[in-house]
mmCIF file of C-alpha atoms and ligand atoms in Angstrom:
data_model
loop_
_atom_site.group_PDB
_atom_site.id
_atom_site.type_symbol
_atom_site.label_atom_id
_atom_site.label_comp_id
_atom_site.label_asym_id
_atom_site.label_seq_id
_atom_site.Cartn_x
_atom_site.Cartn_y
_atom_site.Cartn_z
ATOM 1 C CA UNK A 15 44.599 154.116 86.881
ATOM 2 C CA UNK A 16 44.267 155.075 83.246
ATOM 3 C CA UNK A 17 41.231 154.353 81.052
ATOM 4 C CA UNK A 18 41.110 153.382 77.406
ATOM 5 C CA UNK A 19 39.544 156.744 76.525
ATOM 6 C CA UNK A 20 42.368 158.554 78.265
ATOM 7 C CA UNK A 21 44.987 156.565 76.334
ATOM 8 C CA UNK A 22 43.205 157.522 73.108
ATOM 9 C CA UNK A 23 43.177 161.180 74.179
ATOM 10 C CA UNK A 24 46.945 161.043 74.736
ATOM 11 C CA UNK A 25 47.466 159.336 71.383
ATOM 12 C CA UNK A 26 45.516 162.090 69.585
ATOM 13 C CA UNK A 27 47.414 164.930 71.207
ATOM 14 C CA UNK A 28 49.775 166.961 69.084
ATOM 15 C CA UNK A 29 51.575 170.231 69.667
ATOM 16 C CA UNK A 30 53.096 171.924 66.628
ATOM 17 C CA UNK A 31 55.534 173.807 68.820
ATOM 18 C CA UNK A 32 56.841 170.401 69.956
ATOM 19 C CA UNK A 33 56.287 171.272 73.624
ATOM 20 C CA UNK A 34 54.508 168.103 74.775
ATOM 21 C CA UNK A 35 56.125 166.802 77.966
ATOM 22 C CA UNK A 36 55.970 163.124 78.948
ATOM 23 C CA UNK A 37 57.281 162.141 82.343
ATOM 24 C CA UNK A 38 57.584 158.597 83.723
ATOM 25 C CA UNK A 39 58.687 157.942 87.248
ATOM 26 C CA UNK A 40 59.324 154.695 89.096
ATOM 27 C CA UNK A 41 59.864 155.441 92.809
ATOM 28 C CA UNK A 42 62.418 153.421 94.709
ATOM 29 C CA UNK A 43 61.566 151.621 97.942
ATOM 30 C CA UNK A 44 61.892 153.535 101.273
ATOM 31 C CA UNK A 45 65.067 151.806 102.354
ATOM 32 C CA UNK A 46 66.808 152.388 99.089
ATOM 33 C CA UNK A 47 69.681 154.802 99.570
ATOM 34 C CA UNK A 48 69.406 155.957 96.002
ATOM 35 C CA UNK A 49 66.856 158.638 96.958
ATOM 36 C CA UNK A 50 69.267 161.493 96.720
ATOM 37 C CA UNK A 51 70.617 160.335 93.390
ATOM 38 C CA UNK A 52 67.035 159.944 92.215
ATOM 39 C CA UNK A 53 66.215 163.543 93.161
ATOM 40 C CA UNK A 54 69.311 164.783 91.350
ATOM 41 C CA UNK A 55 68.448 162.732 88.297
ATOM 42 C CA UNK A 56 64.905 164.162 88.108
ATOM 43 C CA UNK A 57 66.202 167.721 88.441
ATOM 44 C CA UNK A 58 68.748 167.077 85.695
ATOM 45 C CA UNK A 59 66.021 165.689 83.463
ATOM 46 C CA UNK A 60 63.845 168.741 84.160
ATOM 47 C CA UNK A 61 66.727 171.124 83.407
ATOM 48 C CA UNK A 62 67.470 169.393 80.111
ATOM 49 C CA UNK A 63 63.764 169.445 79.178
ATOM 50 C CA UNK A 64 63.575 173.163 79.943
ATOM 51 C CA UNK A 65 66.595 173.799 77.753
ATOM 52 C CA UNK A 66 64.923 171.960 74.863
ATOM 53 C CA UNK A 67 61.643 173.800 75.418
ATOM 54 C CA UNK A 68 63.324 177.197 75.455
ATOM 55 C CA UNK A 69 65.219 176.332 72.310
ATOM 56 C CA UNK A 70 61.962 175.496 70.515
ATOM 57 C CA UNK A 71 59.903 178.237 72.035
ATOM 58 C CA UNK A 72 60.929 181.864 71.745
ATOM 59 C CA UNK A 73 57.954 183.239 73.658
ATOM 60 C CA UNK A 74 58.915 184.187 77.200
ATOM 61 C CA UNK A 75 55.359 183.667 78.490
ATOM 62 C CA UNK A 76 55.195 180.146 77.120
ATOM 63 C CA UNK A 77 58.609 179.337 78.505
ATOM 64 C CA UNK A 78 57.466 180.405 81.931
ATOM 65 C CA UNK A 79 54.391 178.201 81.699
ATOM 66 C CA UNK A 80 56.600 175.269 80.694
ATOM 67 C CA UNK A 81 58.928 176.003 83.585
ATOM 68 C CA UNK A 82 55.944 175.927 85.955
ATOM 69 C CA UNK A 83 54.957 172.507 84.567
ATOM 70 C CA UNK A 84 58.483 171.197 85.089
ATOM 71 C CA UNK A 85 58.561 172.497 88.670
ATOM 72 C CA UNK A 86 55.292 170.716 89.274
ATOM 73 C CA UNK A 87 56.714 167.471 87.803
ATOM 74 C CA UNK A 88 59.704 167.690 90.145
ATOM 75 C CA UNK A 89 57.328 168.219 93.103
ATOM 76 C CA UNK A 90 55.174 165.230 92.065
ATOM 77 C CA UNK A 91 58.264 163.023 91.960
ATOM 78 C CA UNK A 92 59.365 164.256 95.398
ATOM 79 C CA UNK A 93 55.973 163.427 96.907
ATOM 80 C CA UNK A 94 56.168 159.941 95.424
ATOM 81 C CA UNK A 95 59.618 159.129 96.693
ATOM 82 C CA UNK A 96 59.743 156.236 99.117
ATOM 83 C CA UNK A 97 56.376 154.986 97.866
ATOM 84 C CA UNK A 98 57.363 151.847 95.985
ATOM 85 C CA UNK A 99 53.701 150.849 95.566
ATOM 86 C CA UNK A 100 53.000 152.595 92.296
ATOM 87 C CA UNK A 101 54.694 154.507 89.534
ATOM 88 C CA UNK A 102 53.548 157.710 87.885
ATOM 89 C CA UNK A 103 53.122 159.173 84.430
ATOM 90 C CA UNK A 104 52.539 162.864 83.731
ATOM 91 C CA UNK A 105 51.620 164.288 80.321
ATOM 92 C CA UNK A 106 51.708 168.050 80.073
ATOM 93 C CA UNK A 107 51.771 170.824 77.528
ATOM 94 C CA UNK A 108 51.883 174.343 78.915
ATOM 95 C CA UNK A 109 51.148 175.917 75.531
ATOM 96 C CA UNK A 110 47.845 174.041 75.376
ATOM 97 C CA UNK A 111 47.182 174.120 79.110
ATOM 98 C CA UNK A 112 47.176 170.334 79.194
ATOM 99 C CA UNK A 113 48.048 168.358 82.333
ATOM 100 C CA UNK A 114 47.258 164.695 83.016
ATOM 101 C CA UNK A 115 48.648 162.620 85.835
ATOM 102 C CA UNK A 116 48.241 158.835 86.220
ATOM 103 C CA UNK A 117 49.227 156.194 88.734
ATOM 104 C CA UNK A 118 50.706 153.101 87.084
ATOM 105 C CA UNK A 119 51.815 149.689 88.344
ATOM 106 C CA UNK A 120 55.375 149.949 89.617
ATOM 107 C CA UNK A 121 56.881 148.081 86.680
ATOM 108 C CA UNK A 122 58.530 150.927 84.743
ATOM 109 C CA UNK A 123 62.183 150.643 83.807
ATOM 110 C CA UNK A 124 63.108 154.050 85.271
ATOM 111 C CA UNK A 125 62.604 157.797 85.079
ATOM 112 C CA UNK A 126 62.176 159.479 81.691
ATOM 113 C CA UNK A 127 61.276 162.986 80.633
ATOM 114 C CA UNK A 128 60.686 163.529 76.933
ATOM 115 C CA UNK A 129 59.885 166.703 74.970
ATOM 116 C CA UNK A 130 58.288 166.224 71.557
ATOM 117 C CA UNK A 131 55.344 167.005 69.283
ATOM 118 C CA UNK A 132 53.454 163.952 70.572
ATOM 119 C CA UNK A 133 53.449 162.333 73.961
ATOM 120 C CA UNK A 134 55.964 159.550 74.452
ATOM 121 C CA UNK A 135 53.741 156.481 74.832
ATOM 122 C CA UNK A 136 56.059 153.480 74.522
ATOM 123 C CA UNK A 137 56.497 152.891 78.291
ATOM 124 C CA UNK A 138 52.729 153.132 78.699
ATOM 125 C CA UNK A 139 51.902 150.772 75.841
ATOM 126 C CA UNK A 140 54.532 148.291 76.993
ATOM 127 C CA UNK A 141 53.208 148.336 80.506
ATOM 128 C CA UNK A 142 49.514 148.184 79.659
ATOM 129 C CA UNK A 143 49.926 145.796 76.751
ATOM 130 C CA UNK A 144 51.564 143.402 79.134
ATOM 131 C CA UNK A 145 48.821 143.841 81.726
ATOM 132 C CA UNK A 146 45.388 143.363 80.206
ATOM 133 C CA UNK A 147 42.331 142.667 82.272
ATOM 134 C CA UNK A 148 42.413 139.120 83.646
ATOM 135 C CA UNK A 149 39.716 137.178 85.448
ATOM 136 C CA UNK A 150 40.938 134.700 88.039
ATOM 137 C CA UNK A 151 38.511 132.017 89.190
ATOM 138 C CA UNK A 152 39.188 129.997 92.333
ATOM 139 C CA UNK A 153 37.059 126.895 92.596
ATOM 140 C CA UNK A 154 36.253 123.930 94.815
ATOM 141 C CA UNK A 155 33.244 121.625 95.161
ATOM 142 C CA UNK A 156 30.949 124.151 96.749
ATOM 143 C CA UNK A 157 32.567 127.538 96.505
ATOM 144 C CA UNK A 158 34.043 129.791 93.815
ATOM 145 C CA UNK A 159 35.642 133.219 94.020
ATOM 146 C CA UNK A 160 36.243 135.571 91.139
ATOM 147 C CA UNK A 161 39.104 138.047 91.154
ATOM 148 C CA UNK A 162 40.082 140.591 88.588
ATOM 149 C CA UNK A 163 43.651 141.623 87.864
ATOM 150 C CA UNK A 164 43.692 144.896 85.953
ATOM 151 C CA UNK A 165 46.680 147.174 85.419
ATOM 152 C CA UNK A 166 48.435 145.465 88.315
ATOM 153 C CA UNK A 167 45.531 145.724 90.782
ATOM 154 C CA UNK A 168 43.875 142.614 92.206
ATOM 155 C CA UNK A 169 40.208 142.988 93.193
ATOM 156 C CA UNK A 170 37.760 140.358 94.420
ATOM 157 C CA UNK A 171 34.546 140.583 92.395
ATOM 158 C CA UNK A 172 32.357 137.640 93.403
ATOM 159 C CA UNK A 173 32.075 134.887 95.951
ATOM 160 C CA UNK A 174 29.738 132.043 94.920
ATOM 161 C CA UNK A 175 28.777 129.747 97.713
ATOM 162 C CA UNK A 176 26.664 126.658 97.190
ATOM 163 C CA UNK A 177 26.158 124.689 100.419
ATOM 164 C CA UNK A 178 26.165 120.974 99.751
ATOM 165 C CA UNK A 179 22.988 119.152 100.785
ATOM 166 C CA UNK A 180 22.909 118.236 104.385
ATOM 167 C CA UNK A 181 23.858 114.644 105.065
ATOM 168 C CA UNK A 182 22.611 113.151 108.305
ATOM 169 C CA UNK A 183 24.678 110.862 110.409
ATOM 170 C CA UNK A 184 22.725 107.894 109.298
ATOM 171 C CA UNK A 185 22.801 106.534 105.776
ATOM 172 C CA UNK A 186 19.324 105.269 106.437
ATOM 173 C CA UNK A 187 18.173 101.808 107.129
ATOM 174 C CA UNK A 188 21.165 99.476 106.568
ATOM 175 C CA UNK A 189 22.774 102.037 104.245
ATOM 176 C CA UNK A 190 19.737 102.020 101.987
ATOM 177 C CA UNK A 191 19.916 105.836 101.363
ATOM 178 C CA UNK A 192 23.696 106.089 101.024
ATOM 179 C CA UNK A 193 23.843 105.784 97.215
ATOM 180 C CA UNK A 194 21.056 108.286 96.835
ATOM 181 C CA UNK A 195 22.834 110.869 99.045
ATOM 182 C CA UNK A 196 26.071 110.547 97.053
ATOM 183 C CA UNK A 197 24.240 111.006 93.802
ATOM 184 C CA UNK A 198 22.580 114.085 95.153
ATOM 185 C CA UNK A 199 25.932 115.566 96.246
ATOM 186 C CA UNK A 200 27.433 114.810 92.837
ATOM 187 C CA UNK A 201 24.462 116.540 91.166
ATOM 188 C CA UNK A 202 24.887 119.584 93.389
ATOM 189 C CA UNK A 203 28.593 119.801 92.582
ATOM 190 C CA UNK A 204 27.930 119.469 88.855
ATOM 191 C CA UNK A 205 25.263 122.167 89.068
ATOM 192 C CA UNK A 206 27.661 124.426 90.964
ATOM 193 C CA UNK A 207 30.417 123.915 88.355
ATOM 194 C CA UNK A 208 27.923 124.620 85.600
ATOM 195 C CA UNK A 209 26.793 127.874 87.250
ATOM 196 C CA UNK A 210 30.399 129.032 87.526
ATOM 197 C CA UNK A 211 31.198 127.955 83.937
ATOM 198 C CA UNK A 212 28.139 129.860 82.638
ATOM 199 C CA UNK A 213 29.154 132.911 84.606
ATOM 200 C CA UNK A 214 32.681 132.855 83.144
ATOM 201 C CA UNK A 215 31.326 132.617 79.600
ATOM 202 C CA UNK A 216 28.943 135.561 80.181
ATOM 203 C CA UNK A 217 31.675 137.653 81.768
ATOM 204 C CA UNK A 218 33.993 137.067 78.791
ATOM 205 C CA UNK A 219 31.272 137.861 76.283
ATOM 206 C CA UNK A 220 30.377 141.068 78.083
ATOM 207 C CA UNK A 221 34.043 142.066 78.065
ATOM 208 C CA UNK A 222 34.375 142.084 81.858
ATOM 209 C CA UNK A 223 37.864 140.711 81.253
ATOM 210 C CA UNK A 224 39.966 139.708 78.231
ATOM 211 C CA UNK A 225 41.247 136.340 79.427
ATOM 212 C CA UNK A 226 41.028 134.250 82.541
ATOM 213 C CA UNK A 227 42.829 131.738 84.707
ATOM 214 C CA UNK A 228 41.706 129.014 87.043
ATOM 215 C CA UNK A 229 43.004 128.116 90.489
ATOM 216 C CA UNK A 230 41.736 124.774 91.852
ATOM 217 C CA UNK A 231 42.853 121.356 93.032
ATOM 218 C CA UNK A 232 43.751 118.989 90.196
ATOM 219 C CA UNK A 233 40.957 116.564 91.121
ATOM 220 C CA UNK A 234 38.270 119.153 90.279
ATOM 221 C CA UNK A 235 39.630 120.129 86.892
ATOM 222 C CA UNK A 236 38.219 117.331 84.668
ATOM 223 C CA UNK A 237 34.714 117.752 86.043
ATOM 224 C CA UNK A 238 34.789 121.534 85.750
ATOM 225 C CA UNK A 239 36.376 121.381 82.272
ATOM 226 C CA UNK A 240 33.427 119.280 81.110
ATOM 227 C CA UNK A 241 31.097 122.213 81.920
ATOM 228 C CA UNK A 242 33.149 124.903 80.167
ATOM 229 C CA UNK A 243 31.890 126.509 77.003
ATOM 230 C CA UNK A 244 34.381 126.217 74.139
ATOM 231 C CA UNK A 245 34.773 130.008 73.953
ATOM 232 C CA UNK A 246 35.673 130.132 77.660
ATOM 233 C CA UNK A 247 38.151 127.263 77.121
ATOM 234 C CA UNK A 248 39.876 129.249 74.363
ATOM 235 C CA UNK A 249 40.226 132.223 76.678
ATOM 236 C CA UNK A 250 41.691 130.201 79.534
ATOM 237 C CA UNK A 251 45.342 131.194 79.783
ATOM 238 C CA UNK A 252 46.313 128.593 82.347
ATOM 239 C CA UNK A 253 45.637 126.813 85.587
ATOM 240 C CA UNK A 254 47.341 126.728 88.952
ATOM 241 C CA UNK A 255 46.844 124.624 92.064
ATOM 242 C CA UNK A 256 45.133 126.479 94.875
ATOM 243 C CA UNK A 257 42.691 125.951 97.720
ATOM 244 C CA UNK A 258 39.884 128.481 97.596
ATOM 245 C CA UNK A 259 39.789 129.106 101.327
ATOM 246 C CA UNK A 260 43.509 129.276 102.001
ATOM 247 C CA UNK A 261 45.242 130.949 99.090
ATOM 248 C CA UNK A 262 46.555 134.463 99.826
ATOM 249 C CA UNK A 263 46.180 137.487 97.566
ATOM 250 C CA UNK A 264 49.915 137.597 96.983
ATOM 251 C CA UNK A 265 49.889 133.952 95.908
ATOM 252 C CA UNK A 266 47.015 134.600 93.501
ATOM 253 C CA UNK A 267 48.783 137.600 92.012
ATOM 254 C CA UNK A 268 52.092 135.825 91.626
ATOM 255 C CA UNK A 269 50.469 132.737 90.003
ATOM 256 C CA UNK A 270 48.497 134.994 87.653
ATOM 257 C CA UNK A 271 51.462 137.124 86.637
ATOM 258 C CA UNK A 272 53.619 134.085 85.972
ATOM 259 C CA UNK A 273 50.967 132.304 83.914
ATOM 260 C CA UNK A 274 50.286 135.486 82.011
ATOM 261 C CA UNK A 275 53.952 136.106 81.222
ATOM 262 C CA UNK A 276 54.232 132.553 79.864
ATOM 263 C CA UNK A 277 51.109 132.859 77.718
ATOM 264 C CA UNK A 278 52.187 136.270 76.448
ATOM 265 C CA UNK A 279 55.586 134.914 75.424
ATOM 266 C CA UNK A 280 53.925 132.003 73.651
ATOM 267 C CA UNK A 281 51.438 134.263 71.867
ATOM 268 C CA UNK A 282 54.232 136.604 70.766
ATOM 269 C CA UNK A 283 56.324 133.700 69.431
ATOM 270 C CA UNK A 284 53.303 132.392 67.524
ATOM 271 C CA UNK A 285 52.605 135.839 66.062
ATOM 272 C CA UNK A 286 56.239 136.162 64.906
ATOM 273 C CA UNK A 287 56.225 132.693 63.276
ATOM 274 C CA UNK A 288 52.850 133.285 61.615
ATOM 275 C CA UNK A 289 53.790 136.756 60.349
ATOM 276 C CA UNK A 290 57.105 135.624 58.894
ATOM 277 C CA UNK A 291 55.534 132.617 57.236
ATOM 278 C CA UNK A 292 52.701 134.741 55.778
ATOM 279 C CA UNK A 293 55.234 137.313 54.587
ATOM 280 C CA UNK A 294 57.340 134.629 52.857
ATOM 281 C CA UNK A 295 54.327 133.558 50.827
ATOM 282 C CA UNK A 296 53.313 137.193 50.155
ATOM 283 C CA UNK A 297 50.060 136.626 51.972
ATOM 284 C CA UNK A 298 48.907 138.234 55.227
ATOM 285 C CA UNK A 299 52.315 139.267 56.475
ATOM 286 C CA UNK A 300 54.735 142.116 55.711
ATOM 287 C CA UNK A 301 58.236 142.875 56.973
ATOM 288 C CA UNK A 302 60.435 145.941 56.962
ATOM 289 C CA UNK A 303 59.637 149.526 57.832
ATOM 290 C CA UNK A 304 58.557 150.735 54.409
ATOM 291 C CA UNK A 305 55.989 147.975 53.918
ATOM 292 C CA UNK A 306 54.762 148.121 57.531
ATOM 293 C CA UNK A 307 54.169 151.884 57.294
ATOM 294 C CA UNK A 308 52.174 151.407 54.113
ATOM 295 C CA UNK A 309 50.034 148.692 55.734
ATOM 296 C CA UNK A 310 49.407 150.881 58.784
ATOM 297 C CA UNK A 311 48.190 153.679 56.520
ATOM 298 C CA UNK A 312 45.823 151.416 54.644
ATOM 299 C CA UNK A 313 44.385 150.015 57.872
ATOM 300 C CA UNK A 314 45.369 146.407 57.120
ATOM 301 C CA UNK A 315 47.323 145.654 60.274
ATOM 302 C CA UNK A 316 45.998 143.207 62.844
ATOM 303 C CA UNK A 317 49.173 142.602 64.860
ATOM 304 C CA UNK A 318 52.290 144.756 64.888
ATOM 305 C CA UNK A 319 55.665 143.350 65.901
ATOM 306 C CA UNK A 320 58.483 145.706 66.824
ATOM 307 C CA UNK A 321 61.972 144.812 68.058
ATOM 308 C CA UNK A 322 62.455 145.712 71.704
ATOM 309 C CA UNK A 323 65.240 148.167 70.888
ATOM 310 C CA UNK A 324 64.191 148.937 67.323
ATOM 311 C CA UNK A 325 65.129 152.411 66.250
ATOM 312 C CA UNK A 326 64.755 154.009 62.841
ATOM 313 C CA UNK A 327 64.345 157.424 61.314
ATOM 314 C CA UNK A 328 61.538 158.497 59.052
ATOM 315 C CA UNK A 329 59.813 161.652 57.889
ATOM 316 C CA UNK A 330 56.294 162.779 58.649
ATOM 317 C CA UNK A 331 54.133 165.048 56.539
ATOM 318 C CA UNK A 332 53.041 168.135 58.474
ATOM 319 C CA UNK A 333 49.875 168.260 56.367
ATOM 320 C CA UNK A 334 48.390 164.783 56.046
ATOM 321 C CA UNK A 335 50.433 162.935 58.659
ATOM 322 C CA UNK A 336 51.871 160.458 56.129
ATOM 323 C CA UNK A 337 54.944 158.649 57.483
ATOM 324 C CA UNK A 338 57.677 157.726 55.032
ATOM 325 C CA UNK A 339 60.728 155.516 55.491
ATOM 326 C CA UNK A 340 62.478 157.404 52.658
ATOM 327 C CA UNK A 341 63.790 160.680 54.027
ATOM 328 C CA UNK A 342 62.099 162.788 51.349
ATOM 329 C CA UNK A 343 61.635 166.542 51.730
ATOM 330 C CA UNK A 344 58.133 166.633 50.286
ATOM 331 C CA UNK A 345 55.188 164.358 50.984
ATOM 332 C CA UNK A 346 54.540 161.900 48.127
ATOM 333 C CA UNK A 347 50.854 161.873 49.086
ATOM 334 C CA UNK A 348 50.007 165.591 49.284
ATOM 335 C CA UNK A 349 53.167 167.501 48.332
ATOM 336 C CA UNK A 350 53.537 169.383 51.606
ATOM 337 C CA UNK A 351 56.874 169.713 53.341
ATOM 338 C CA UNK A 352 57.917 166.865 55.611
ATOM 339 C CA UNK A 353 59.683 166.953 58.966
ATOM 340 C CA UNK A 354 62.087 164.518 60.542
ATOM 341 C CA UNK A 355 60.906 161.815 62.931
ATOM 342 C CA UNK A 356 63.711 160.705 65.208
ATOM 343 C CA UNK A 357 62.072 157.484 66.415
ATOM 344 C CA UNK A 358 59.554 155.981 64.048
ATOM 345 C CA UNK A 359 58.636 153.209 66.544
ATOM 346 C CA UNK A 360 57.287 155.967 68.784
ATOM 347 C CA UNK A 361 55.676 157.941 65.957
ATOM 348 C CA UNK A 362 53.491 155.006 64.893
ATOM 349 C CA UNK A 363 52.053 154.414 68.388
ATOM 350 C CA UNK A 364 49.183 156.942 68.151
ATOM 351 C CA UNK A 365 48.013 155.163 65.011
ATOM 352 C CA UNK A 366 48.419 151.745 66.650
ATOM 353 C CA UNK A 367 46.317 152.873 69.608
ATOM 354 C CA UNK A 368 43.626 154.541 67.480
ATOM 355 C CA UNK A 369 43.257 151.464 65.270
ATOM 356 C CA UNK A 370 43.218 149.078 68.245
ATOM 357 C CA UNK A 371 46.115 147.061 66.824
ATOM 358 C CA UNK A 372 47.626 144.232 68.820
ATOM 359 C CA UNK A 373 51.242 145.127 69.594
ATOM 360 C CA UNK A 374 54.181 143.026 70.709
ATOM 361 C CA UNK A 375 57.732 144.091 71.450
ATOM 362 C CA UNK A 376 59.934 141.219 70.285
ATOM 363 C CA UNK A 377 63.155 140.446 72.078
ATOM 364 C CA UNK A 378 66.033 138.173 71.098
ATOM 365 C CA UNK A 379 64.566 136.495 68.010
ATOM 366 C CA UNK A 380 67.234 136.017 65.346
ATOM 367 C CA UNK A 381 64.802 135.330 62.495
ATOM 368 C CA UNK A 382 62.899 138.490 63.318
ATOM 369 C CA UNK A 383 66.183 140.338 63.479
ATOM 370 C CA UNK A 384 67.010 139.212 59.924
ATOM 371 C CA UNK A 385 63.829 140.726 58.450
ATOM 372 C CA UNK A 386 64.570 144.157 59.913
ATOM 373 C CA UNK A 387 63.023 144.028 63.395
ATOM 374 C CA UNK A 388 59.635 145.298 62.321
ATOM 375 C CA UNK A 389 56.775 143.320 60.817
ATOM 376 C CA UNK A 390 53.006 143.103 60.743
ATOM 377 C CA UNK A 391 50.371 140.439 60.471
ATOM 378 C CA UNK A 392 47.541 141.717 58.280
ATOM 379 C CA UNK A 393 43.807 141.297 58.490
ATOM 380 C CA UNK A 394 43.652 141.533 54.715
ATOM 381 C CA UNK A 395 45.825 142.809 51.908
ATOM 382 C CA UNK A 396 44.369 145.809 50.142
ATOM 383 C CA UNK A 397 46.678 145.513 47.109
ATOM 384 C CA UNK A 398 45.559 141.943 46.458
ATOM 385 C CA UNK A 399 41.904 142.550 47.281
ATOM 386 C CA UNK A 400 41.727 145.083 44.477
ATOM 387 C CA UNK A 401 43.500 142.822 42.056
ATOM 388 C CA UNK A 402 41.063 140.820 40.000
ATOM 389 C CA UNK A 403 43.642 138.885 37.984
ATOM 390 C CA UNK A 404 43.287 135.133 38.070
ATOM 391 C CA UNK A 405 46.033 133.603 40.154
ATOM 392 C CA UNK A 406 45.871 135.721 43.281
ATOM 393 C CA UNK A 407 44.805 133.679 46.267
ATOM 394 C CA UNK A 408 41.645 135.104 47.808
ATOM 395 C CA UNK A 409 42.386 136.889 51.051
ATOM 396 C CA UNK A 410 39.301 138.114 52.749
ATOM 397 C CA UNK A 411 38.973 140.411 55.663
ATOM 398 C CA UNK A 412 39.001 138.529 58.924
ATOM 399 C CA UNK A 413 35.535 138.269 60.500
ATOM 400 C CA UNK A 414 34.960 140.123 63.765
ATOM 401 C CA UNK A 415 35.913 137.033 65.712
ATOM 402 C CA UNK A 416 35.946 137.902 69.411
ATOM 403 C CA UNK A 417 38.810 135.495 70.005
ATOM 404 C CA UNK A 418 40.877 137.603 67.624
ATOM 405 C CA UNK A 419 39.759 141.047 68.686
ATOM 406 C CA UNK A 420 40.266 140.367 72.365
ATOM 407 C CA UNK A 421 43.705 138.893 72.270
ATOM 408 C CA UNK A 422 46.212 139.693 74.937
ATOM 409 C CA UNK A 423 48.760 142.381 74.366
ATOM 410 C CA UNK A 424 46.383 144.725 72.626
ATOM 411 C CA UNK A 425 47.220 148.277 73.427
ATOM 412 C CA UNK A 426 43.735 149.604 73.088
ATOM 413 C CA UNK A 427 41.994 147.096 75.338
ATOM 414 C CA UNK A 428 41.542 149.202 78.426
ATOM 415 C CA UNK A 429 37.875 149.881 78.406
ATOM 416 C CA UNK A 430 36.173 150.759 81.622
ATOM 417 C CA UNK A 431 39.131 150.953 83.937
ATOM 418 C CA UNK A 432 38.472 152.947 87.048
ATOM 419 C CA UNK A 433 39.912 156.380 86.593
ATOM 420 C CA UNK A 434 41.704 158.412 89.195
HETATM 421 ZN ZN1 LIG B 15 51.120 164.749 53.115
#
């Protein structure tokens, strides 16, 4: 699986000859009869990519290197066929002798092969943004298990076991000790819940996972909730009913993915409403490509919202990298010549990843549609910060609040994933 550092490396990559290859492949299941069609499709994609590469690259040597890369991509896809367990992404540039290959959760929409100056990162950001690192705690009165769901992989991390105090058959002389034994059990259970609650808080603070979920019987929830630190409560995405000893891994995964999808949808809706409302009052929100590009360049953006099928042209300065929504021939910032950017939503991704900006792809929201399908929620507004005139409302930079910086959906939040 891919690490945060590796995503940053891909985001930085640029090839002036526009020979960067990005390949995404979602294998079909063994019984699927589409295998042959799949093989034909990949070969067609490779042929088209080669044509584009040869068009851009006059050097025969370089063309041969690119052809070797494409052959290798076709071979990789053939080896993967029939393995529905995971998908694959390959990023290659023969001219720069660059080749990276990653396994991904099998949730890609299909095969893609793109040739460009930068790597095509939208499928990756969509996939990883929708799969942050989640802690899943299963709990009962004397046991707790901690799982981690990261980039589609479920791993058990801890198993806490606190044996309840032994209770003899007798409650003592005429039941004299019975009350005492119950109190002692209740104390043990409370202590156990507290240990687990403390552990969850520590794990969140150390960044072991971004958010968490709880699986337990309803009767345990109020008592456990009473032990939770407020920060851990904020990070709790949801709760499902489960018995620690009997729940299967598939059940855990399916509960977690469903709860996560719901919370992600809710968070995205909230971000859209907040951004539009802030934009209406000219505060911490901007809409439209021109204004969003400017905010990205000045480092103001906290959350970026892009329509699922948003597509717009822009130009990019070959010198300073400035992106402009006006299709000007010369860069307004440094005067160098500009070049066309076919898909600006793709061109902004390296910047989004580098700046660790929270990103949501918005689907089917009519209000968002009306403002141009691209918007951003800002951490601050640089134009107003510099303005000392009287009636501007003070907008200060948001403090480094962990509950903000660790929100779900953030493209750059893939620290410490196992590589390989
Ligand atoms: Zn420039």
